[in-house]
Tab-separated table of C-alpha atoms in Angstrom:
chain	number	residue	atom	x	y	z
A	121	UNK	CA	165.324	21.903	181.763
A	122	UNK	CA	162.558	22.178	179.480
A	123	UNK	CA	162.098	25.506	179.869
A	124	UNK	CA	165.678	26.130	179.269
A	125	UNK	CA	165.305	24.206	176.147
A	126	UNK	CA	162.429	26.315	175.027
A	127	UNK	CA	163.450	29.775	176.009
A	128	UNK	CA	166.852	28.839	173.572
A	129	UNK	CA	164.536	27.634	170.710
A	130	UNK	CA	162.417	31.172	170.931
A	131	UNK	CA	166.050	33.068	170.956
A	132	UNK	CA	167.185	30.674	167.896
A	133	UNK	CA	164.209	31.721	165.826
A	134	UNK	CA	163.847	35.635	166.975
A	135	UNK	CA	167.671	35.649	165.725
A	136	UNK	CA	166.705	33.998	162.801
A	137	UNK	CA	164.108	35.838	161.668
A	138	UNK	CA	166.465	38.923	162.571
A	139	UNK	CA	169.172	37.861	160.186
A	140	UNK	CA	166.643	37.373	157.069
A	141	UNK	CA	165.469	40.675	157.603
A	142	UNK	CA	167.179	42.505	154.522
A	143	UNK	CA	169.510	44.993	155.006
A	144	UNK	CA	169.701	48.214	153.182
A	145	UNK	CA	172.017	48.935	150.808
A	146	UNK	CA	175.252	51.507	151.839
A	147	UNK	CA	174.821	53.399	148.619
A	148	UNK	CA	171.619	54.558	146.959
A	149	UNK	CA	171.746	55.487	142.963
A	150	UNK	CA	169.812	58.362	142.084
A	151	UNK	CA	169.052	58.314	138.111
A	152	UNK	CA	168.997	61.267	136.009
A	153	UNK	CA	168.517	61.249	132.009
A	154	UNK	CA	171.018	63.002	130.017
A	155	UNK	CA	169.198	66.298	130.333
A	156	UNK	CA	172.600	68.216	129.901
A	157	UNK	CA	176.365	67.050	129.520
A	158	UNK	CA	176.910	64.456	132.188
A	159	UNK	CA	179.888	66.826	133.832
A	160	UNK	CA	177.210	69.749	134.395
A	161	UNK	CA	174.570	67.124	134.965
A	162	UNK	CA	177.547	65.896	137.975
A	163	UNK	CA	177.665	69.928	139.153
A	164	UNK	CA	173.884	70.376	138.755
A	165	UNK	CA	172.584	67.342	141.018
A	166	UNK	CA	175.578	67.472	143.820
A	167	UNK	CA	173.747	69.726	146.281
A	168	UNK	CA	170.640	67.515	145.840
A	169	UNK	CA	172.786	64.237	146.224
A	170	UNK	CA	174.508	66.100	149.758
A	171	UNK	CA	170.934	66.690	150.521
A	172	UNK	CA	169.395	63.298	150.287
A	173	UNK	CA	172.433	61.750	151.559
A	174	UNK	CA	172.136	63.679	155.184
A	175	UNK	CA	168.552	63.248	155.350
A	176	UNK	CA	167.964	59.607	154.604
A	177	UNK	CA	170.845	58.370	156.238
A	178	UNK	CA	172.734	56.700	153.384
A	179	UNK	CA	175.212	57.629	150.793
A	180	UNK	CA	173.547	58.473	147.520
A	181	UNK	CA	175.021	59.326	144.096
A	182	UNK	CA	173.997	60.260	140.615
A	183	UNK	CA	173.596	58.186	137.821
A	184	UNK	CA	173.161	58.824	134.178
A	185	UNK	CA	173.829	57.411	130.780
A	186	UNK	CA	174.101	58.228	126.821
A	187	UNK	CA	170.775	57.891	126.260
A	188	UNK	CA	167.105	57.825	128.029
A	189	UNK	CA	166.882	53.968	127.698
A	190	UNK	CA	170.298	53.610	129.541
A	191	UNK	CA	168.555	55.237	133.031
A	192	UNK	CA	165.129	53.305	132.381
A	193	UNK	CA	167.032	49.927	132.167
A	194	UNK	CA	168.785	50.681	135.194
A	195	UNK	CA	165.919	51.579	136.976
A	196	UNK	CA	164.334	48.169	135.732
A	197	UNK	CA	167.107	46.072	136.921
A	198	UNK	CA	167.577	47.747	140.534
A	199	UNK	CA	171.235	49.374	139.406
A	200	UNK	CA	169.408	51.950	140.062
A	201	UNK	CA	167.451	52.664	143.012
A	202	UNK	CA	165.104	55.753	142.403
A	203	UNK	CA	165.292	58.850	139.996
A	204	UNK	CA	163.806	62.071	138.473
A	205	UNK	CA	162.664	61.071	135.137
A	206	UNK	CA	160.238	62.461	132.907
A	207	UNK	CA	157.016	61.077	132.038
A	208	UNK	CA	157.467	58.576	129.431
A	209	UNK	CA	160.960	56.778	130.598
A	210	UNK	CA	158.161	56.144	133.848
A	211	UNK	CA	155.796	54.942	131.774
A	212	UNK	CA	158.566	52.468	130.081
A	213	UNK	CA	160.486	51.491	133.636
A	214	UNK	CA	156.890	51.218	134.524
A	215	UNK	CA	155.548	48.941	132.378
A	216	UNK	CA	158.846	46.265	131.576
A	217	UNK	CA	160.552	46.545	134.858
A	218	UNK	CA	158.218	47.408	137.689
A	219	UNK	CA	159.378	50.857	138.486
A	220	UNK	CA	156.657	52.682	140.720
A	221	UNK	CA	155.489	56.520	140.823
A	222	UNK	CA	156.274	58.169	144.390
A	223	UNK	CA	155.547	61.374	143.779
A	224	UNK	CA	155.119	63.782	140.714
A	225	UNK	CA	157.061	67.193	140.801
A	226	UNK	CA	155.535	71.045	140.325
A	227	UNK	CA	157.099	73.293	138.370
A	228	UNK	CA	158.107	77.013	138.500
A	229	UNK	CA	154.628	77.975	138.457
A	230	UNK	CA	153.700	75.227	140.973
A	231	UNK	CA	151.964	72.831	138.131
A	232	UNK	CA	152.565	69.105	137.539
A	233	UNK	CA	152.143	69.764	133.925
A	234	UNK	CA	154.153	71.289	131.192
A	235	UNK	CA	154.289	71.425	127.377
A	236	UNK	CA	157.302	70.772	124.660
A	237	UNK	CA	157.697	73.234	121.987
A	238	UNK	CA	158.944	73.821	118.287
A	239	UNK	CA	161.541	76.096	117.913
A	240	UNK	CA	162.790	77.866	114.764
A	241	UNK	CA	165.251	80.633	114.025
A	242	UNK	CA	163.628	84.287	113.246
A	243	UNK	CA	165.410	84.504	110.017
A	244	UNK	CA	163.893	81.458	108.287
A	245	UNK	CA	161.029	82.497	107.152
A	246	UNK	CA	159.293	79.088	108.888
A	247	UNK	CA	157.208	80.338	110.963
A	248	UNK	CA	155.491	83.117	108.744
A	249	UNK	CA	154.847	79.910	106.212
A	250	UNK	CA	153.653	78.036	109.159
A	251	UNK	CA	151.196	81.081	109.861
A	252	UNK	CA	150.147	80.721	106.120
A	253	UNK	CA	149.960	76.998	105.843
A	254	UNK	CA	150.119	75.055	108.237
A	255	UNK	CA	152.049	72.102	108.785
A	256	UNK	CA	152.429	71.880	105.271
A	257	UNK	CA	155.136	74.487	105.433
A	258	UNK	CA	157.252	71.966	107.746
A	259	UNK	CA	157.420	69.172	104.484
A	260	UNK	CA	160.839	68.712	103.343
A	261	UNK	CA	162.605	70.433	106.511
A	262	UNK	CA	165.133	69.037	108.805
A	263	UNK	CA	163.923	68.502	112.389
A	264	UNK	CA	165.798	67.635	115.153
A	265	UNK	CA	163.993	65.703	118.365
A	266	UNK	CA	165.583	64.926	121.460
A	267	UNK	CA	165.426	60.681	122.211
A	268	UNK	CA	162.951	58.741	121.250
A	269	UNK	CA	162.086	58.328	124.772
A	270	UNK	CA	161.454	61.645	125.436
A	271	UNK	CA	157.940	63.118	126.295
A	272	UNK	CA	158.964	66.794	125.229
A	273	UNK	CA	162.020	65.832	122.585
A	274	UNK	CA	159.735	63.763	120.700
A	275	UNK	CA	156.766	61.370	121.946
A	276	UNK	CA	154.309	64.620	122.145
A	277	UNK	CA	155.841	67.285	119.601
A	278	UNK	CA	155.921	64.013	116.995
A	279	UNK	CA	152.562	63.668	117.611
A	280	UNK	CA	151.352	66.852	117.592
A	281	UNK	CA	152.997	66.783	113.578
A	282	UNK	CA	151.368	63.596	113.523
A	283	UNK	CA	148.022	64.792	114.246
A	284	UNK	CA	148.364	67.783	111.781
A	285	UNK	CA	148.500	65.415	109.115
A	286	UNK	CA	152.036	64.938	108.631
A	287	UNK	CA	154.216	62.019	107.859
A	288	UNK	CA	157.166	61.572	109.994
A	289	UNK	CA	158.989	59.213	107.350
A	290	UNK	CA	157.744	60.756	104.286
A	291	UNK	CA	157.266	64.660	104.605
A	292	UNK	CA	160.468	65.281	106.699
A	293	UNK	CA	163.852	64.178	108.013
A	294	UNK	CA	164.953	63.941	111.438
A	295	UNK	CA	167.263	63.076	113.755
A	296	UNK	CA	167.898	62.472	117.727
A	297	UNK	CA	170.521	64.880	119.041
A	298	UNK	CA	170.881	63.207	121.957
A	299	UNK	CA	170.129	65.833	124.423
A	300	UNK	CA	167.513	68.897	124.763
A	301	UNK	CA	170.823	71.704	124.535
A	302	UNK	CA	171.864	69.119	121.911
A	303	UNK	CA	169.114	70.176	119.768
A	304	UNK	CA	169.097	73.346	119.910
A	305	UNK	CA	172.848	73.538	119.877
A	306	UNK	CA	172.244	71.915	115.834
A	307	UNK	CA	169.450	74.584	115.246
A	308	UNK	CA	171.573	77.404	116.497
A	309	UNK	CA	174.557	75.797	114.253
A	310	UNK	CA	172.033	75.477	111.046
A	311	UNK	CA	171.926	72.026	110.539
A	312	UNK	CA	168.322	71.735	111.373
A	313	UNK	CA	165.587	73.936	109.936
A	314	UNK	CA	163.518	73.006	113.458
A	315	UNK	CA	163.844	71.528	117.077
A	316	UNK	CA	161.952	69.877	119.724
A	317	UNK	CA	162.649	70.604	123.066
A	318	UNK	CA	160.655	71.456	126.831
A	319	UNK	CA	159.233	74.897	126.703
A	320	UNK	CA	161.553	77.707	127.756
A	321	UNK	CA	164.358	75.826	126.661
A	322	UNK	CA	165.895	78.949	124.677
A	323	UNK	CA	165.771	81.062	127.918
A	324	UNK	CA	167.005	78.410	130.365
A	325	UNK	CA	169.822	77.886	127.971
A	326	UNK	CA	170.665	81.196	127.471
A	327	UNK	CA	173.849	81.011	129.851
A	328	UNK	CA	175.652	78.411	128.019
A	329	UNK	CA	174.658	79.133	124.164
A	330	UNK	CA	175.106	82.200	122.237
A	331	UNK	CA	172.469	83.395	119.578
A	332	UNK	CA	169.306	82.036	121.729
A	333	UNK	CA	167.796	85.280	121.012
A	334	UNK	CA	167.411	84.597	117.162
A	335	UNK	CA	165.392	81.768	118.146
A	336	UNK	CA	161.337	81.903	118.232
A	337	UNK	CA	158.783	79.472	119.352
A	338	UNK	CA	156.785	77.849	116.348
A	339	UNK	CA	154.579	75.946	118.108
A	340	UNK	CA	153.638	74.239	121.199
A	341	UNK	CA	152.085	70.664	121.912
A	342	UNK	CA	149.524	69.409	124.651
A	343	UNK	CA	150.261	69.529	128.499
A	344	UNK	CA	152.812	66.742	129.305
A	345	UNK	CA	152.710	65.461	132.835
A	346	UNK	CA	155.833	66.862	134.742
A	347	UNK	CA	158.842	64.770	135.725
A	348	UNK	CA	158.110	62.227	138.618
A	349	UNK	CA	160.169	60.558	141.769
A	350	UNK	CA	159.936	56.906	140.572
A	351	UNK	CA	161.576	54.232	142.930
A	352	UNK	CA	163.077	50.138	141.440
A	353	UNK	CA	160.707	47.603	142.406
A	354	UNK	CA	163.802	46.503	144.589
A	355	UNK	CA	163.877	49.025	146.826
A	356	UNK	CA	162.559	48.842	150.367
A	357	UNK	CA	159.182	50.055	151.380
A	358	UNK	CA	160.663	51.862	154.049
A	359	UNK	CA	163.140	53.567	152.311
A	360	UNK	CA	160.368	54.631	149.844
A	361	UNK	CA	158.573	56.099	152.366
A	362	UNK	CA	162.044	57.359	153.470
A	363	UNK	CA	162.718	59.268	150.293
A	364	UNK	CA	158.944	60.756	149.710
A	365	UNK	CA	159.605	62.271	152.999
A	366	UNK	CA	162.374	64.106	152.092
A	367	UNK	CA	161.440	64.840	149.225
A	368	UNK	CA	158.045	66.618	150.575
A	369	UNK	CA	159.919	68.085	153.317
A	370	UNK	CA	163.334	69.032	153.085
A	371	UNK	CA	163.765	69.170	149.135
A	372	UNK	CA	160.264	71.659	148.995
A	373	UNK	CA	161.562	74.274	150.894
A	374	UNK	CA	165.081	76.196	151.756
A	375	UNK	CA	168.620	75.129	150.447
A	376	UNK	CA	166.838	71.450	149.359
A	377	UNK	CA	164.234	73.735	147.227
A	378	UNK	CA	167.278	75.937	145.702
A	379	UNK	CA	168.859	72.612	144.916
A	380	UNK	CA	165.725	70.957	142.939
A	381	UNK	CA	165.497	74.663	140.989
A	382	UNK	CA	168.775	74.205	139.876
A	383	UNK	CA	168.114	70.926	137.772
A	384	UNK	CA	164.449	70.793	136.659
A	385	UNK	CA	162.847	74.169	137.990
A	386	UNK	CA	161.248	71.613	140.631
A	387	UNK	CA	159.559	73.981	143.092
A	388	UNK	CA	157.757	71.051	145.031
A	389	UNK	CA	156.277	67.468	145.510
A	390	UNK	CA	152.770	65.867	145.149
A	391	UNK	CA	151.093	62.831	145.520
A	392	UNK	CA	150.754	60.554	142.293
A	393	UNK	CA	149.502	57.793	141.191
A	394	UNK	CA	149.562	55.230	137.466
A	395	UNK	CA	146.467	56.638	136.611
A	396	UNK	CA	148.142	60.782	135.771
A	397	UNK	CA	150.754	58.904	133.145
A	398	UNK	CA	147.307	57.812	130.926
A	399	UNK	CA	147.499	60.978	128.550
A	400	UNK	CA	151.373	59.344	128.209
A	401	UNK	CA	150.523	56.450	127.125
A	402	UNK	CA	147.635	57.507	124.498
A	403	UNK	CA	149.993	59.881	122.862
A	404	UNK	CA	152.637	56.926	122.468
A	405	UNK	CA	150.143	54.796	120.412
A	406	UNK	CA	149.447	57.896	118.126
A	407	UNK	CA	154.089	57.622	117.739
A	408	UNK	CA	152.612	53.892	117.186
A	409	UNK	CA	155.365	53.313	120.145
A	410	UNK	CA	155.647	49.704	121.962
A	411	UNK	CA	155.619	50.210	125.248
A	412	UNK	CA	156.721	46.473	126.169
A	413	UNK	CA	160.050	47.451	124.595
């Protein structure tokens, strides 16, 4: 009788322990910032989504929003359960929500690096004054930047302007467009004299804007770290490892690798760590930018 009663105690608790166990979630959210319009953004990242969904078992869909801070707060809060996000919304869902690095992506030419660039149009005379003078010949112009979460739409070409001795509230006027085709959508249209944006914007573009070709490159900053696979703090340890796998797997080679091309030129996957987002956060104190915000 005794051992009756002990074999049903052991069951009791194995079950127990078995329903604590938590269960993982039916859908997976897969964050994007507004890199284009949300409806090509939808087109762009559907083969990807398929993809993922197939490989890891579980449905996943894309999630944006209006603005940079929109996909780093959902990220933060576990309404979102990993994403593709450049450099500095990491370093922000890093630092007030708990977001962590899985891997950091290579680009076209297989680096984890790229830079953000100035763009002008040919006929402004800009950049033979800039040849002349320097920054100087930027005071007084219209710029437009990206978000002021964005490594390549602002953080790094502000300080680069910055750092050649201009001031941002004083010796120009800018404004966010909202979007990297946003911004050069408003210099194409004249309403800017320059734009930030990720270099070889102006070819990448050249399918959906006409004119691209009266545009020139001005200038271009430091080497920003690429855009990184960050996971919520909520999510599973095995599905982390879940998703890394895939990622380094199926999404680095064949249709997944066509399908990573499409969005960011993402050619591949590498390890990464807190400690490559550094330069990111020195070049946000030069923007005098509070991370804990």
């Amino acid at each position: 009788m005794k051992k009756i009663i002990l074999t049903l105690l052991i069951l009791s608790m194995l079950m127990a322990l078995v329903s604590c166990k938590p269960k993982e979630k039916e859908e997976l959210k897969l964050g994007f910032v507004p890199l284009v319009d949300q409806d090509k953004l939808e087109d762009l990242t559907e083969p990807l989504t398929n993809i993922l969904t197939d490989k890891l078992g579980t449905k996943v869909s894309m999630f944006t929003s209006t603005n940079y801070v929109g996909v780093v707060e959902a990220l933060g809060s576990g309404k979102v359960d990993f994403a593709i996000i450049p450099p500095f919304a990491y370093v922000l869902a890093n630092k007030n929500g708990g977001a962590e690095v899985l891997l950091s992506a290579l680009n076209k030419d297989g680096k984890n690096y790229y830079r953000s660039e100035l763009l002008v149009r040919k006929d402004s005379g800009i950049k033979e004054a800039y040849e002349k003078d320097g920054y100087e010949a930027l005071k007084g112009k219209k710029i437009a930047f990206v978000d002021p979460e964005s490594a390549s739409g602002y953080i790094y070409p502000g300080a680069m302007l910055v750092k050649g001795g201009l001031d941002l509230e004083k010796d120009i006027e800018y404004m966010f467009a909202g979007g990297h085709d946003k911004a050069v959508q408003m210099l194409l249209n004249g309403d800017v004299d320059v734009c930030a944006t990720y270099e070889g914007a102006e070819k990448k573009l050249m399918k959906d804007f006409d004119g691209l070709e009266g545009l020139e490159v001005l200038e271009y900053t430091d080497k920003i770290p690429y855009v990184c696979v960050a996971a919520s703090k909520d999510l599973s340890d095995d599905m982390k490892k879940k998703i890394k796998e895939v990622f380094q797997n199926d999404l680095s080679s064949g249709e997944g690798k066509e399908a990573c091309e499409k969005i960011f030129n993402l050619t591949g996957f590498v390890e990464a760590t807190n400690d490559d987002f550094q330069n990111v956060i020195d070049t946000a104190k030069i923007m005098n930018v509070d991370l804990s915000k």
